[in-house]
Short mmCIF file of C-alpha atoms in Angstrom, two decimals:
data_model
loop_
_atom_site.label_atom_id
_atom_site.label_comp_id
_atom_site.label_asym_id
_atom_site.label_seq_id
_atom_site.Cartn_x
_atom_site.Cartn_y
_atom_site.Cartn_z
CA MET A 24 -71.09 -109.07 96.71
CA ALA A 25 -72.18 -106.50 99.29
CA ILE A 26 -75.92 -105.84 99.33
CA ASP A 27 -76.94 -102.22 98.75
CA PHE A 28 -79.91 -102.19 101.12
CA LEU A 29 -80.59 -98.48 100.62
CA GLY A 30 -80.65 -98.96 96.87
CA LEU A 31 -82.90 -102.00 97.16
CA GLU A 32 -85.25 -100.10 99.47
CA ALA A 33 -85.41 -97.22 96.98
CA PHE A 34 -86.07 -99.57 94.05
CA LEU A 35 -88.90 -101.43 95.83
CA SER A 36 -90.49 -98.18 96.94
CA ILE A 37 -90.58 -96.92 93.34
CA ALA A 38 -91.81 -100.29 92.07
CA GLU A 39 -94.69 -100.31 94.56
CA ARG A 40 -95.74 -96.68 93.97
CA GLY A 41 -94.92 -96.26 90.30
CA SER A 42 -93.54 -92.80 90.90
CA PHE A 43 -90.23 -91.21 91.90
CA ARG A 44 -92.12 -88.39 93.56
CA LYS A 45 -94.28 -90.67 95.74
CA ALA A 46 -91.33 -92.93 96.58
CA ALA A 47 -89.18 -89.95 97.55
CA ALA A 48 -91.92 -88.63 99.84
CA HIS A 49 -92.35 -92.08 101.44
CA LEU A 50 -88.61 -92.38 102.11
CA ASN A 51 -88.32 -88.73 103.18
CA LEU A 52 -85.76 -88.07 100.43
CA SER A 53 -85.44 -85.51 97.70
CA GLN A 54 -86.05 -86.82 94.18
CA THR A 55 -82.41 -86.03 93.39
CA ALA A 56 -81.19 -88.20 96.30
CA LEU A 57 -83.57 -90.99 95.27
CA SER A 58 -82.33 -90.85 91.68
CA HIS A 59 -78.75 -91.07 92.93
CA ARG A 60 -79.55 -94.20 94.98
CA ILE A 61 -81.23 -95.90 92.03
CA ARG A 62 -78.39 -95.04 89.65
CA LYS A 63 -75.81 -96.38 92.11
CA PHE A 64 -77.91 -99.53 92.67
CA GLU A 65 -78.25 -100.22 88.94
CA GLU A 66 -74.55 -99.61 88.35
CA GLY A 67 -73.68 -102.05 91.14
CA LEU A 68 -75.88 -104.73 89.57
CA GLY A 69 -74.89 -103.91 85.99
CA LEU A 70 -78.58 -103.96 85.06
CA LYS A 71 -81.22 -101.45 84.08
CA LEU A 72 -84.17 -101.89 86.42
CA LEU A 73 -86.40 -98.89 85.64
CA ALA A 74 -87.54 -97.26 82.43
CA ARG A 75 -88.44 -93.67 83.20
CA THR A 76 -90.24 -91.21 80.94
CA THR A 77 -91.63 -87.78 81.68
CA ARG A 78 -95.04 -89.31 82.43
CA GLN A 79 -94.42 -92.69 84.06
CA VAL A 80 -91.97 -95.20 85.46
CA THR A 81 -92.05 -98.82 84.36
CA LEU A 82 -90.02 -101.85 85.32
CA THR A 83 -87.68 -103.52 82.89
CA PRO A 84 -87.76 -107.34 82.68
CA ALA A 85 -84.82 -107.41 85.11
CA GLY A 86 -86.71 -105.01 87.39
CA LEU A 87 -89.85 -107.14 87.31
CA ASP A 88 -87.78 -110.22 88.18
CA LEU A 89 -86.00 -108.48 91.07
CA ALA A 90 -89.22 -106.99 92.47
CA SER A 91 -90.93 -110.38 92.53
CA ARG A 92 -87.95 -112.03 94.22
CA ALA A 93 -86.97 -109.30 96.71
CA ARG A 94 -90.31 -108.10 98.06
CA ALA A 95 -91.06 -111.06 100.36
CA PRO A 96 -87.60 -111.40 101.98
CA VAL A 97 -87.35 -107.63 102.51
CA GLU A 98 -90.78 -107.58 104.17
CA ALA A 99 -89.75 -110.51 106.36
CA LEU A 100 -86.51 -108.72 107.29
CA ASN A 101 -88.39 -105.53 108.17
CA ALA A 102 -90.80 -107.54 110.31
CA ALA A 103 -87.93 -109.29 112.11
CA LEU A 104 -86.18 -105.98 112.80
CA GLY A 105 -89.43 -104.51 114.08
CA GLU A 106 -89.85 -107.42 116.48
CA LEU A 107 -86.30 -107.00 117.72
CA ARG A 108 -86.85 -103.29 118.32
CA ALA A 109 -90.09 -104.00 120.15
CA GLY A 110 -88.40 -106.68 122.23
CA ALA A 111 -85.52 -104.38 123.11
CA GLY A 112 -87.97 -101.69 124.14
CA SER A 113 -89.94 -103.99 126.38
CA ALA A 114 -86.75 -105.46 127.84
CA GLN A 115 -85.76 -102.01 129.02
CA GLN A 116 -89.04 -101.86 130.98
CA SER A 117 -88.18 -104.88 133.12
CA VAL A 118 -85.26 -105.79 135.39
CA THR A 119 -84.61 -109.15 137.05
CA ILE A 120 -82.13 -109.52 139.91
CA GLY A 121 -81.11 -112.16 142.43
CA CYS A 122 -80.79 -111.38 146.12
CA LEU A 123 -80.09 -113.15 149.40
CA PRO A 124 -83.26 -113.35 151.50
CA THR A 125 -81.75 -111.31 154.35
CA ILE A 126 -80.90 -108.49 151.92
CA ALA A 127 -84.28 -108.84 150.19
CA VAL A 128 -86.15 -108.37 153.46
CA HIS A 129 -84.03 -105.64 154.99
CA HIS A 130 -82.87 -103.50 152.05
CA VAL A 131 -84.77 -104.29 148.86
CA PRO A 132 -88.20 -102.79 149.72
CA ARG A 133 -86.74 -99.35 150.42
CA LEU A 134 -84.39 -99.69 147.45
CA LEU A 135 -87.29 -100.49 145.09
CA ALA A 136 -89.37 -97.65 146.52
CA ASP A 137 -86.63 -95.19 145.49
CA PHE A 138 -86.19 -96.91 142.13
CA SER A 139 -89.91 -96.91 141.34
CA ALA A 140 -90.16 -93.22 142.15
CA ALA A 141 -87.47 -92.48 139.55
CA HIS A 142 -88.51 -95.17 137.03
CA PRO A 143 -92.27 -95.75 137.42
CA ALA A 144 -92.61 -97.64 134.10
CA VAL A 145 -89.99 -100.30 134.94
CA THR A 146 -91.06 -103.56 136.54
CA VAL A 147 -88.66 -105.48 138.78
CA LYS A 148 -88.48 -109.22 139.45
CA VAL A 149 -86.49 -110.43 142.47
CA PHE A 150 -85.26 -113.99 142.98
CA ASP A 151 -84.68 -114.20 146.75
CA ASN A 152 -82.54 -117.33 146.65
CA SER A 153 -79.46 -118.87 148.23
CA ALA A 154 -75.96 -117.77 147.18
CA SER A 155 -75.44 -120.74 144.86
CA GLU A 156 -78.85 -120.29 143.22
CA ILE A 157 -78.20 -116.59 142.64
CA ALA A 158 -74.85 -117.32 140.98
CA GLU A 159 -76.46 -119.86 138.67
CA ARG A 160 -79.33 -117.58 137.74
CA VAL A 161 -76.93 -114.77 136.84
CA ALA A 162 -74.65 -117.12 134.89
CA ARG A 163 -77.65 -118.41 132.88
CA GLY A 164 -78.86 -114.88 132.15
CA GLU A 165 -82.06 -115.29 134.19
CA ALA A 166 -81.01 -112.35 136.39
CA GLU A 167 -78.93 -109.37 135.27
CA PHE A 168 -77.09 -109.16 138.57
CA GLY A 169 -77.21 -110.68 142.01
CA ILE A 170 -76.54 -109.50 145.56
CA THR A 171 -74.91 -112.44 147.25
CA ILE A 172 -72.01 -113.89 149.22
CA VAL A 173 -68.78 -113.25 147.38
CA SER A 174 -67.14 -116.40 146.06
CA ALA A 175 -63.82 -116.43 144.22
CA ASN A 176 -64.44 -119.68 142.36
CA ARG A 177 -66.67 -118.31 139.57
CA TRP A 178 -64.58 -117.43 136.50
CA ASP A 179 -67.69 -116.50 134.51
CA LEU A 180 -68.89 -113.78 136.89
CA ASP A 181 -67.64 -110.30 137.71
CA ILE A 182 -67.74 -109.41 141.42
CA VAL A 183 -67.99 -105.95 143.01
CA PRO A 184 -67.73 -105.97 146.86
CA LEU A 185 -70.48 -104.20 148.83
CA MET A 186 -69.99 -104.84 152.54
CA THR A 187 -68.59 -107.19 155.17
CA GLU A 188 -70.92 -108.59 157.81
CA ALA A 189 -70.15 -110.54 161.00
CA PHE A 190 -71.82 -113.72 162.19
CA VAL A 191 -73.40 -113.36 165.65
CA LEU A 192 -75.20 -115.52 168.15
CA ALA A 193 -78.97 -115.04 168.03
CA CYS A 194 -80.42 -115.76 171.46
CA PRO A 195 -83.54 -114.90 173.50
CA ALA A 196 -83.36 -111.64 175.41
CA ALA A 197 -83.92 -113.57 178.64
CA HIS A 198 -80.97 -115.89 178.05
CA PRO A 199 -77.85 -115.36 180.21
CA PHE A 200 -75.80 -114.79 177.04
CA ALA A 201 -77.97 -111.82 176.01
CA THR A 202 -76.19 -109.32 178.27
CA ARG A 203 -72.67 -110.39 177.38
CA PRO A 204 -70.63 -107.90 175.31
CA HIS A 205 -69.31 -110.81 173.25
CA LEU A 206 -68.94 -114.58 173.34
CA ALA A 207 -66.29 -117.12 172.42
CA TRP A 208 -67.24 -120.24 170.48
CA SER A 209 -66.21 -122.30 173.46
CA ASP A 210 -69.06 -120.64 175.40
CA LEU A 211 -71.53 -122.31 173.03
CA GLU A 212 -70.47 -125.87 173.79
CA GLY A 213 -73.33 -127.78 175.36
CA GLN A 214 -75.94 -125.27 174.16
CA PRO A 215 -78.66 -126.55 171.79
CA LEU A 216 -78.01 -124.93 168.42
CA VAL A 217 -79.89 -124.71 165.11
CA ARG A 218 -78.02 -124.35 161.83
CA VAL A 219 -78.94 -124.05 158.15
CA ALA A 220 -78.53 -126.81 155.57
CA PRO A 221 -75.14 -127.70 154.04
CA HIS A 222 -75.97 -126.40 150.55
CA THR A 223 -76.19 -122.77 151.74
CA GLY A 224 -73.34 -120.30 151.49
CA ASN A 225 -73.65 -119.33 155.17
CA ARG A 226 -73.21 -122.93 156.30
CA ALA A 227 -70.15 -123.36 154.06
CA LEU A 228 -68.54 -120.25 155.56
CA LEU A 229 -69.11 -121.42 159.12
CA ASP A 230 -67.91 -124.97 158.48
CA GLU A 231 -64.71 -123.69 156.89
CA ALA A 232 -64.02 -121.13 159.63
CA LEU A 233 -64.64 -123.54 162.52
CA GLY A 234 -62.92 -126.61 161.12
CA ALA A 235 -62.90 -129.48 163.60
CA ARG A 236 -64.26 -127.20 166.32
CA ARG A 237 -67.75 -127.47 164.81
CA ASP A 238 -67.92 -131.10 165.97
CA ALA A 239 -67.85 -129.92 169.59
CA MET A 240 -71.12 -128.04 169.13
CA ASP A 241 -74.55 -129.46 169.86
CA TRP A 242 -76.22 -128.92 166.49
CA ARG A 243 -79.63 -130.07 167.65
CA TYR A 244 -81.65 -128.79 164.69
CA GLU A 245 -81.17 -128.10 160.98
CA VAL A 246 -83.37 -125.89 158.79
CA GLN A 247 -83.29 -124.55 155.25
CA HIS A 248 -83.65 -120.81 155.92
CA LEU A 249 -82.18 -118.30 158.34
CA ALA A 250 -85.64 -116.88 159.08
CA THR A 251 -86.73 -120.29 160.34
CA ALA A 252 -83.69 -120.51 162.59
CA ILE A 253 -84.44 -117.07 164.07
CA SER A 254 -88.05 -118.10 164.71
CA MET A 255 -86.84 -121.14 166.63
CA VAL A 256 -84.61 -118.89 168.72
CA GLY A 257 -87.61 -116.67 169.45
CA ALA A 258 -89.53 -119.71 170.61
CA GLY A 259 -86.72 -120.61 173.04
CA ILE A 260 -85.98 -123.92 171.32
CA ALA A 261 -82.32 -123.28 170.47
CA LEU A 262 -79.66 -120.66 169.79
CA ALA A 263 -78.43 -119.86 166.27
CA VAL A 264 -75.24 -118.53 164.70
CA VAL A 265 -76.37 -116.26 161.85
CA PRO A 266 -75.26 -113.16 159.96
CA ARG A 267 -76.02 -109.98 161.91
CA LEU A 268 -78.42 -108.78 159.24
CA ALA A 269 -80.54 -111.94 159.60
CA VAL A 270 -81.50 -110.88 163.13
CA ASP A 271 -82.40 -107.38 161.96
CA ALA A 272 -84.32 -108.68 158.94
CA ALA A 273 -86.35 -111.19 160.93
CA GLY A 274 -87.49 -108.59 163.44
CA THR A 275 -88.46 -111.36 165.87
CA ALA A 276 -89.43 -109.92 169.22
CA GLY A 277 -87.22 -110.91 172.12
CA VAL A 278 -84.24 -112.01 169.99
CA VAL A 279 -80.91 -110.23 170.38
CA ALA A 280 -77.57 -110.51 168.58
CA VAL A 281 -74.34 -111.08 170.55
CA PRO A 282 -70.94 -110.73 168.81
CA LEU A 283 -68.80 -113.87 168.49
CA ARG A 284 -65.01 -114.09 168.76
CA ASP A 285 -62.27 -116.70 168.70
CA PRO A 286 -62.73 -116.91 165.78
CA ALA A 287 -64.73 -113.97 164.48
CA VAL A 288 -66.46 -115.15 161.30
CA VAL A 289 -67.62 -112.77 158.57
CA ARG A 290 -69.29 -113.02 155.21
CA ARG A 291 -68.47 -110.69 152.33
CA LEU A 292 -71.39 -109.52 150.26
CA GLY A 293 -71.12 -108.21 146.74
CA VAL A 294 -72.77 -107.78 143.35
CA VAL A 295 -72.21 -110.47 140.73
CA SER A 296 -72.93 -110.09 137.01
CA ARG A 297 -72.06 -112.02 133.88
CA ARG A 298 -68.53 -111.34 132.74
CA GLY A 299 -68.40 -109.44 129.45
CA VAL A 300 -72.18 -108.82 129.33
CA PRO A 301 -73.24 -105.18 129.88
CA LEU A 302 -76.24 -104.42 132.06
CA SER A 303 -79.36 -102.84 130.59
CA PRO A 304 -79.83 -99.12 131.36
CA ALA A 305 -82.61 -99.97 133.82
CA ALA A 306 -80.39 -102.47 135.65
CA GLU A 307 -77.55 -99.93 135.74
CA ALA A 308 -79.90 -97.40 137.33
CA LEU A 309 -81.02 -99.91 139.96
CA LEU A 310 -77.43 -100.92 140.69
CA ALA A 311 -76.42 -97.27 141.13
CA LEU A 312 -79.12 -96.86 143.79
CA LEU A 313 -77.95 -100.06 145.45
CA ARG A 314 -74.39 -98.78 145.70
CA GLN A 315 -75.61 -95.50 147.17
CA ARG A 316 -77.61 -97.37 149.79
CA PHE A 317 -74.72 -99.55 150.87
CA ARG A 318 -72.10 -96.80 150.87
CA PRO A 319 -73.08 -95.39 154.30
CA ALA A 320 -73.61 -98.95 155.54
CA ALA A 321 -69.96 -99.88 155.05
CA PRO A 322 -68.82 -101.90 158.08
CA ALA A 323 -67.35 -99.99 160.99
CA ARG A 324 -65.64 -101.62 163.95
CA GLY A 325 -68.03 -102.12 166.87
CA ARG A 326 -70.98 -100.77 164.92
CA LYS A 327 -74.13 -102.66 164.06
CA SER A 328 -74.68 -103.22 160.35
CA ALA A 329 -77.73 -101.56 158.84
#
């Protein structure tokens, strides 16, 4: 049997107030509309619940029984719905995203400045993690979307491309390589190099692109983060092959980026979100600003990425 919640609400309101007039005012209904709800509710049950005279309204035995049984679960249901509404409201005031550290440093502060100006009541949490960590956070629902290296092996995530970025050689400005228009990988043989750990998306891209050629390189150091690698370049300890944006984001004095060829290696960045799960309005607004920011930064041949 389908539950007539409107009829039950009308009945309990009358039972609590003892008056059609007071119940109608509480429910913002006319007395005629309230009477119609009660009549329909009683007909659906096949029971008379109220005895109404010109002076008062009383409950029948069936009405007394229903009122005693229904009041507590209806109050609990109203409380649960209120909590859900409150939770939904607060959820709209917070957005959590994942982001590669290079993007977080170079783009996110200005992006959030624009977002906060338009949405001052919304708080934003950023997980500046590796590509694999971002994908997992989005898949688990810990972040609504992530800005990361595009990977085609995630069936549970939707991917929207943002930009393509080349890997370059980061080297000290005083190094002989610094003035070269570009370098081949063979030029790097014998040079002390620092690379990031195997679990990172950038390392996986380089290993795949170089194949056996990577064994000819002098990988003298290994670190966990691109920023650390750039700092080591700035100290003159080693050279590093990194995404172009990593050099810009680090802002290390005396470090320049030289294009690499033979092969040219790129990483594709995009936005990942859970497949089949819509974004909250606040996340949609933040994503719209993100797309606007990256639109003019689309890669152009021979031009430095922003």
